Amino acid sequence: MKDTFYFQHDYNARNDPKIQRVLMEHGAAGIGIFWCVVEMLYEQGGYMPLNDCKSIAFALHEECKTVQSIINDYDLFCNDGEVFWSQSAIDRLDKRKSIAEKRKSAAEARWAQRDNHQQPEQKPDADELDYDLIVSKFNSICVSLPKVQKLTQGRKNKVKARLKEMKNDMQQLELVFQKMEASDFCKGINSNGWKATFDWVFDNDKNWVKVTEGNYDNDRKSTGKVNDIWDKNN
């Protein structure tokens, strides 16, 4: 499963002369192909090989020559003879990456500031947890997993319970997040299409322990043991 996010485009894009040419020569199906290709570019980080036209056509159930025409004939995409891209998509992806990096730096600065003001032997009381900080840490570390948008009271209760099990050890919690992000299985690369979430890791007293003990590590996946774990425990 790929990362999912909203991308902007002008509401009157259909009136662009280039799009109008596509509409005249390929009809509304051509416009649909164009936007599907744009979505694929976003999913692939902004660039795709030109020789992917056949696989794109297969995925969209369209003629390969039509897809090639949309990509090559209307100046809607740039290419260097090997790969093609949409400059507007690249610009928006760069902006998104910049925002994400700023947020990650801000979150790390807050954690560092907290560490500097906290005595080494002290751990935060469960009633004094910085829930927003925990969410920021999850979002900044687990970049491949669904982002947390709102921390409800129900979520706070589960976070509080799990931190109590971890003896309020923030380093332990950070390790859990790091292992989730490092796990292909947790990121959705599995036969079930399942993807770990913030709610999943805090849902009970078992999931975070299994992550810590390495049940979802990639070396377990390579031996086929991860799917067995999933079938038995979920």
mmCIF file of C-alpha atoms in Angstrom:
data_model
loop_
_atom_site.group_PDB
_atom_site.id
_atom_site.type_symbol
_atom_site.label_atom_id
_atom_site.label_comp_id
_atom_site.label_asym_id
_atom_site.label_seq_id
_atom_site.Cartn_x
_atom_site.Cartn_y
_atom_site.Cartn_z
ATOM 1 C CA MET A 1 0.000 0.000 0.000
ATOM 2 C CA LYS A 2 1.348 3.390 -0.921
ATOM 3 C CA ASP A 3 1.371 6.580 1.077
ATOM 4 C CA THR A 4 -1.861 8.497 0.499
ATOM 5 C CA PHE A 5 -2.116 12.275 0.486
ATOM 6 C CA TYR A 6 -4.113 15.100 -1.029
ATOM 7 C CA PHE A 7 -2.668 16.986 -3.985
ATOM 8 C CA GLN A 8 -3.900 20.304 -5.304
ATOM 9 C CA HIS A 9 -4.729 21.262 -8.844
ATOM 10 C CA ASP A 10 -6.437 24.282 -10.361
ATOM 11 C CA TYR A 11 -10.215 23.917 -10.416
ATOM 12 C CA ASN A 12 -10.368 25.245 -13.999
ATOM 13 C CA ALA A 13 -7.575 23.032 -15.333
ATOM 14 C CA ARG A 14 -9.970 21.641 -17.947
ATOM 15 C CA ASN A 15 -9.855 25.053 -19.701
ATOM 16 C CA ASP A 16 -6.091 24.917 -20.202
ATOM 17 C CA PRO A 17 -5.360 24.901 -23.967
ATOM 18 C CA LYS A 18 -3.256 21.741 -23.617
ATOM 19 C CA ILE A 19 -6.067 19.954 -21.800
ATOM 20 C CA GLN A 20 -8.520 21.222 -24.407
ATOM 21 C CA ARG A 21 -6.427 19.571 -27.124
ATOM 22 C CA VAL A 22 -6.525 16.296 -25.206
ATOM 23 C CA LEU A 23 -10.285 16.628 -24.858
ATOM 24 C CA MET A 24 -10.745 17.266 -28.582
ATOM 25 C CA GLU A 25 -8.588 14.338 -29.676
ATOM 26 C CA HIS A 26 -9.204 11.760 -26.964
ATOM 27 C CA GLY A 27 -12.409 12.875 -25.289
ATOM 28 C CA ALA A 28 -13.119 12.770 -21.569
ATOM 29 C CA ALA A 29 -11.237 9.451 -21.349
ATOM 30 C CA GLY A 30 -8.068 11.323 -22.264
ATOM 31 C CA ILE A 31 -8.599 13.746 -19.381
ATOM 32 C CA GLY A 32 -9.119 10.799 -17.047
ATOM 33 C CA ILE A 33 -5.890 9.185 -18.236
ATOM 34 C CA PHE A 34 -4.016 12.457 -17.670
ATOM 35 C CA TRP A 35 -5.130 12.779 -14.040
ATOM 36 C CA CYS A 36 -4.499 9.078 -13.355
ATOM 37 C CA VAL A 37 -0.936 9.498 -14.640
ATOM 38 C CA VAL A 38 -0.503 12.569 -12.419
ATOM 39 C CA GLU A 39 -1.638 10.510 -9.417
ATOM 40 C CA MET A 40 0.836 7.763 -10.321
ATOM 41 C CA LEU A 41 3.650 10.316 -10.519
ATOM 42 C CA TYR A 42 2.812 11.538 -7.020
ATOM 43 C CA GLU A 43 2.867 7.955 -5.760
ATOM 44 C CA GLN A 44 6.254 7.294 -7.395
ATOM 45 C CA GLY A 45 7.937 10.407 -6.035
ATOM 46 C CA GLY A 46 7.445 12.527 -9.151
ATOM 47 C CA TYR A 47 9.242 10.495 -11.844
ATOM 48 C CA MET A 48 8.374 7.420 -13.935
ATOM 49 C CA PRO A 49 10.183 5.611 -16.783
ATOM 50 C CA LEU A 50 8.824 6.281 -20.256
ATOM 51 C CA ASN A 51 8.778 2.550 -20.911
ATOM 52 C CA ASP A 52 6.127 2.220 -18.176
ATOM 53 C CA CYS A 53 3.466 3.302 -20.680
ATOM 54 C CA LYS A 54 2.447 -0.307 -21.299
ATOM 55 C CA SER A 55 1.965 -1.068 -17.616
ATOM 56 C CA ILE A 56 0.087 2.215 -17.138
ATOM 57 C CA ALA A 57 -2.202 1.355 -20.049
ATOM 58 C CA PHE A 58 -2.772 -2.114 -18.601
ATOM 59 C CA ALA A 59 -3.633 -0.680 -15.164
ATOM 60 C CA LEU A 60 -6.092 1.811 -16.692
ATOM 61 C CA HIS A 61 -7.537 -0.631 -19.236
ATOM 62 C CA GLU A 62 -6.671 1.764 -22.053
ATOM 63 C CA GLU A 63 -4.776 1.565 -25.336
ATOM 64 C CA CYS A 64 -1.012 1.936 -24.922
ATOM 65 C CA LYS A 65 -0.835 4.349 -27.858
ATOM 66 C CA THR A 66 -3.393 6.596 -26.138
ATOM 67 C CA VAL A 67 -1.368 6.704 -22.942
ATOM 68 C CA GLN A 68 1.806 7.412 -24.931
ATOM 69 C CA SER A 69 0.025 10.224 -26.740
ATOM 70 C CA ILE A 70 -1.158 11.840 -23.494
ATOM 71 C CA ILE A 71 2.379 11.694 -22.079
ATOM 72 C CA ASN A 72 4.288 12.779 -25.197
ATOM 73 C CA ASP A 73 2.113 14.886 -27.501
ATOM 74 C CA TYR A 74 0.635 17.767 -25.506
ATOM 75 C CA ASP A 75 3.505 19.275 -23.477
ATOM 76 C CA LEU A 76 1.715 18.207 -20.310
ATOM 77 C CA PHE A 77 4.771 16.304 -19.091
ATOM 78 C CA CYS A 78 8.542 16.749 -19.360
ATOM 79 C CA ASN A 79 10.931 13.934 -20.248
ATOM 80 C CA ASP A 80 14.627 13.333 -20.869
ATOM 81 C CA GLY A 81 14.215 10.327 -23.130
ATOM 82 C CA GLU A 82 14.225 7.881 -20.230
ATOM 83 C CA VAL A 83 11.876 9.213 -17.545
ATOM 84 C CA PHE A 84 8.998 11.663 -17.555
ATOM 85 C CA TRP A 85 7.599 13.994 -14.913
ATOM 86 C CA SER A 86 5.171 16.833 -14.226
ATOM 87 C CA GLN A 87 6.973 19.970 -13.110
ATOM 88 C CA SER A 88 3.961 21.170 -11.114
ATOM 89 C CA ALA A 89 3.851 17.813 -9.325
ATOM 90 C CA ILE A 90 7.591 18.039 -8.561
ATOM 91 C CA ASP A 91 7.145 21.557 -7.159
ATOM 92 C CA ARG A 92 4.288 20.444 -4.911
ATOM 93 C CA LEU A 93 6.168 17.348 -3.735
ATOM 94 C CA ASP A 94 9.210 19.500 -2.885
ATOM 95 C CA LYS A 95 6.975 21.876 -0.925
ATOM 96 C CA ARG A 96 5.377 18.957 0.917
ATOM 97 C CA LYS A 97 8.807 17.498 1.727
ATOM 98 C CA SER A 98 10.011 20.867 3.013
ATOM 99 C CA ILE A 99 7.001 21.215 5.316
ATOM 100 C CA ALA A 100 7.459 17.659 6.611
ATOM 101 C CA GLU A 101 11.142 18.283 7.343
ATOM 102 C CA LYS A 102 10.350 21.508 9.219
ATOM 103 C CA ARG A 103 7.746 19.730 11.323
ATOM 104 C CA LYS A 104 10.158 16.879 12.049
ATOM 105 C CA SER A 105 12.892 19.339 13.101
ATOM 106 C CA ALA A 106 10.458 21.194 15.348
ATOM 107 C CA ALA A 107 9.344 17.956 17.004
ATOM 108 C CA GLU A 108 12.944 16.816 17.544
ATOM 109 C CA ALA A 109 13.804 20.194 19.049
ATOM 110 C CA ARG A 110 10.931 19.852 21.497
ATOM 111 C CA TRP A 111 12.094 16.371 22.520
ATOM 112 C CA ALA A 112 15.675 17.590 22.935
ATOM 113 C CA GLN A 113 14.513 20.521 25.044
ATOM 114 C CA ARG A 114 12.472 18.190 27.211
ATOM 115 C CA ASP A 115 15.450 15.832 27.658
ATOM 116 C CA ASN A 116 17.736 18.734 28.627
ATOM 117 C CA HIS A 117 15.375 19.874 31.378
ATOM 118 C CA GLN A 118 14.596 16.425 32.749
ATOM 119 C CA GLN A 119 16.735 14.668 35.323
ATOM 120 C CA PRO A 120 18.126 11.361 33.952
ATOM 121 C CA GLU A 121 16.516 9.293 36.705
ATOM 122 C CA GLN A 122 13.132 10.961 36.331
ATOM 123 C CA LYS A 123 10.344 9.762 34.057
ATOM 124 C CA PRO A 124 7.105 11.646 33.365
ATOM 125 C CA ASP A 125 4.109 10.705 35.424
ATOM 126 C CA ALA A 126 1.320 9.108 33.347
ATOM 127 C CA ASP A 127 -1.000 11.945 34.354
ATOM 128 C CA GLU A 128 1.484 14.499 33.029
ATOM 129 C CA LEU A 129 2.141 12.957 29.613
ATOM 130 C CA ASP A 130 2.710 15.354 26.745
ATOM 131 C CA TYR A 131 0.277 13.718 24.338
ATOM 132 C CA ASP A 132 0.904 16.227 21.564
ATOM 133 C CA LEU A 133 4.603 15.458 21.769
ATOM 134 C CA ILE A 134 3.932 11.724 21.465
ATOM 135 C CA VAL A 135 1.789 12.325 18.380
ATOM 136 C CA SER A 136 4.481 14.524 16.849
ATOM 137 C CA LYS A 137 7.089 11.840 17.484
ATOM 138 C CA PHE A 138 4.913 9.164 15.861
ATOM 139 C CA ASN A 139 4.207 11.340 12.817
ATOM 140 C CA SER A 140 7.856 12.324 12.396
ATOM 141 C CA ILE A 141 9.280 8.792 12.805
ATOM 142 C CA CYS A 142 6.543 6.638 11.220
ATOM 143 C CA VAL A 143 6.459 8.592 7.964
ATOM 144 C CA SER A 144 5.176 5.569 6.017
ATOM 145 C CA LEU A 145 2.154 5.031 8.273
ATOM 146 C CA PRO A 146 -1.146 6.948 8.442
ATOM 147 C CA LYS A 147 -0.664 10.261 10.222
ATOM 148 C CA VAL A 148 -2.511 11.066 13.435
ATOM 149 C CA GLN A 149 -4.799 14.048 12.879
ATOM 150 C CA LYS A 150 -6.603 14.264 16.230
ATOM 151 C CA LEU A 151 -5.939 12.847 19.684
ATOM 152 C CA THR A 152 -9.287 11.930 21.243
ATOM 153 C CA GLN A 153 -9.809 11.172 24.903
ATOM 154 C CA GLY A 154 -10.149 7.497 24.024
ATOM 155 C CA ARG A 155 -6.752 7.538 22.361
ATOM 156 C CA LYS A 156 -5.232 9.382 25.317
ATOM 157 C CA ASN A 157 -6.532 6.696 27.686
ATOM 158 C CA LYS A 158 -4.881 3.944 25.639
ATOM 159 C CA VAL A 159 -1.620 5.884 25.316
ATOM 160 C CA LYS A 160 -1.613 6.391 29.076
ATOM 161 C CA ALA A 161 -2.168 2.669 29.680
ATOM 162 C CA ARG A 162 0.624 1.602 27.319
ATOM 163 C CA LEU A 163 3.100 4.137 28.757
ATOM 164 C CA LYS A 164 2.321 2.787 32.213
ATOM 165 C CA GLU A 165 3.232 -0.702 30.929
ATOM 166 C CA MET A 166 6.471 0.774 29.564
ATOM 167 C CA LYS A 167 7.080 2.360 32.987
ATOM 168 C CA ASN A 168 6.719 5.748 31.283
ATOM 169 C CA ASP A 169 9.952 5.176 29.372
ATOM 170 C CA MET A 170 9.838 7.568 26.413
ATOM 171 C CA GLN A 171 12.956 5.998 24.898
ATOM 172 C CA GLN A 172 11.155 2.645 24.847
ATOM 173 C CA LEU A 173 8.215 4.255 23.042
ATOM 174 C CA GLU A 174 10.520 5.876 20.505
ATOM 175 C CA LEU A 175 12.150 2.478 19.865
ATOM 176 C CA VAL A 176 8.709 0.977 19.140
ATOM 177 C CA PHE A 177 8.016 3.730 16.590
ATOM 178 C CA GLN A 178 11.434 3.225 14.948
ATOM 179 C CA LYS A 179 10.923 -0.538 14.637
ATOM 180 C CA MET A 180 7.464 -0.009 13.101
ATOM 181 C CA GLU A 181 8.886 2.345 10.465
ATOM 182 C CA ALA A 182 11.726 -0.096 9.729
ATOM 183 C CA SER A 183 9.312 -3.018 9.278
ATOM 184 C CA ASP A 184 8.134 -3.680 5.709
ATOM 185 C CA PHE A 185 5.268 -5.741 7.113
ATOM 186 C CA CYS A 186 4.051 -2.904 9.342
ATOM 187 C CA LYS A 187 4.239 -0.554 6.354
ATOM 188 C CA GLY A 188 1.818 -2.703 4.357
ATOM 189 C CA ILE A 189 4.181 -4.907 2.369
ATOM 190 C CA ASN A 190 2.373 -8.140 3.189
ATOM 191 C CA SER A 191 -0.129 -10.552 1.668
ATOM 192 C CA ASN A 192 -3.022 -9.106 3.676
ATOM 193 C CA GLY A 193 -2.537 -5.477 2.628
ATOM 194 C CA TRP A 194 -2.641 -4.591 6.342
ATOM 195 C CA LYS A 195 -0.817 -1.503 7.637
ATOM 196 C CA ALA A 196 0.057 -0.652 11.240
ATOM 197 C CA THR A 197 -1.479 2.479 12.751
ATOM 198 C CA PHE A 198 -1.144 4.661 15.823
ATOM 199 C CA ASP A 199 -4.302 3.084 17.263
ATOM 200 C CA TRP A 200 -3.021 -0.437 16.615
ATOM 201 C CA VAL A 201 0.198 -0.070 18.584
ATOM 202 C CA PHE A 202 -1.641 1.419 21.598
ATOM 203 C CA ASP A 203 -4.764 -0.742 21.333
ATOM 204 C CA ASN A 204 -3.735 -3.462 23.793
ATOM 205 C CA ASP A 205 -0.864 -4.747 25.935
ATOM 206 C CA LYS A 206 0.370 -7.143 23.230
ATOM 207 C CA ASN A 207 1.028 -5.236 20.006
ATOM 208 C CA TRP A 208 3.788 -2.924 21.250
ATOM 209 C CA VAL A 209 5.470 -5.894 22.972
ATOM 210 C CA LYS A 210 5.448 -7.911 19.710
ATOM 211 C CA VAL A 211 7.003 -4.966 17.878
ATOM 212 C CA THR A 212 9.693 -4.599 20.562
ATOM 213 C CA GLU A 213 10.490 -8.325 20.502
ATOM 214 C CA GLY A 214 11.049 -8.218 16.749
ATOM 215 C CA ASN A 215 8.003 -10.166 15.580
ATOM 216 C CA TYR A 216 7.579 -7.753 12.658
ATOM 217 C CA ASP A 217 11.251 -7.270 11.793
ATOM 218 C CA ASN A 218 12.208 -7.766 8.161
ATOM 219 C CA ASP A 219 14.333 -10.833 8.897
ATOM 220 C CA ARG A 220 11.210 -12.497 10.307
ATOM 221 C CA LYS A 221 9.328 -11.550 7.152
ATOM 222 C CA SER A 222 11.992 -13.114 4.950
ATOM 223 C CA THR A 223 11.530 -16.470 6.678
ATOM 224 C CA GLY A 224 7.758 -16.358 6.280
ATOM 225 C CA LYS A 225 7.182 -16.157 10.046
ATOM 226 C CA VAL A 226 5.492 -12.763 10.089
ATOM 227 C CA ASN A 227 2.396 -13.956 8.263
ATOM 228 C CA ASP A 228 2.148 -16.864 10.707
ATOM 229 C CA ILE A 229 2.265 -14.378 13.581
ATOM 230 C CA TRP A 230 -0.459 -12.318 11.948
ATOM 231 C CA ASP A 231 -2.737 -15.323 11.364
ATOM 232 C CA LYS A 232 -2.429 -16.537 14.937
ATOM 233 C CA ASN A 233 -2.560 -13.277 16.868
ATOM 234 C CA ASN A 234 -4.798 -10.897 14.889
#
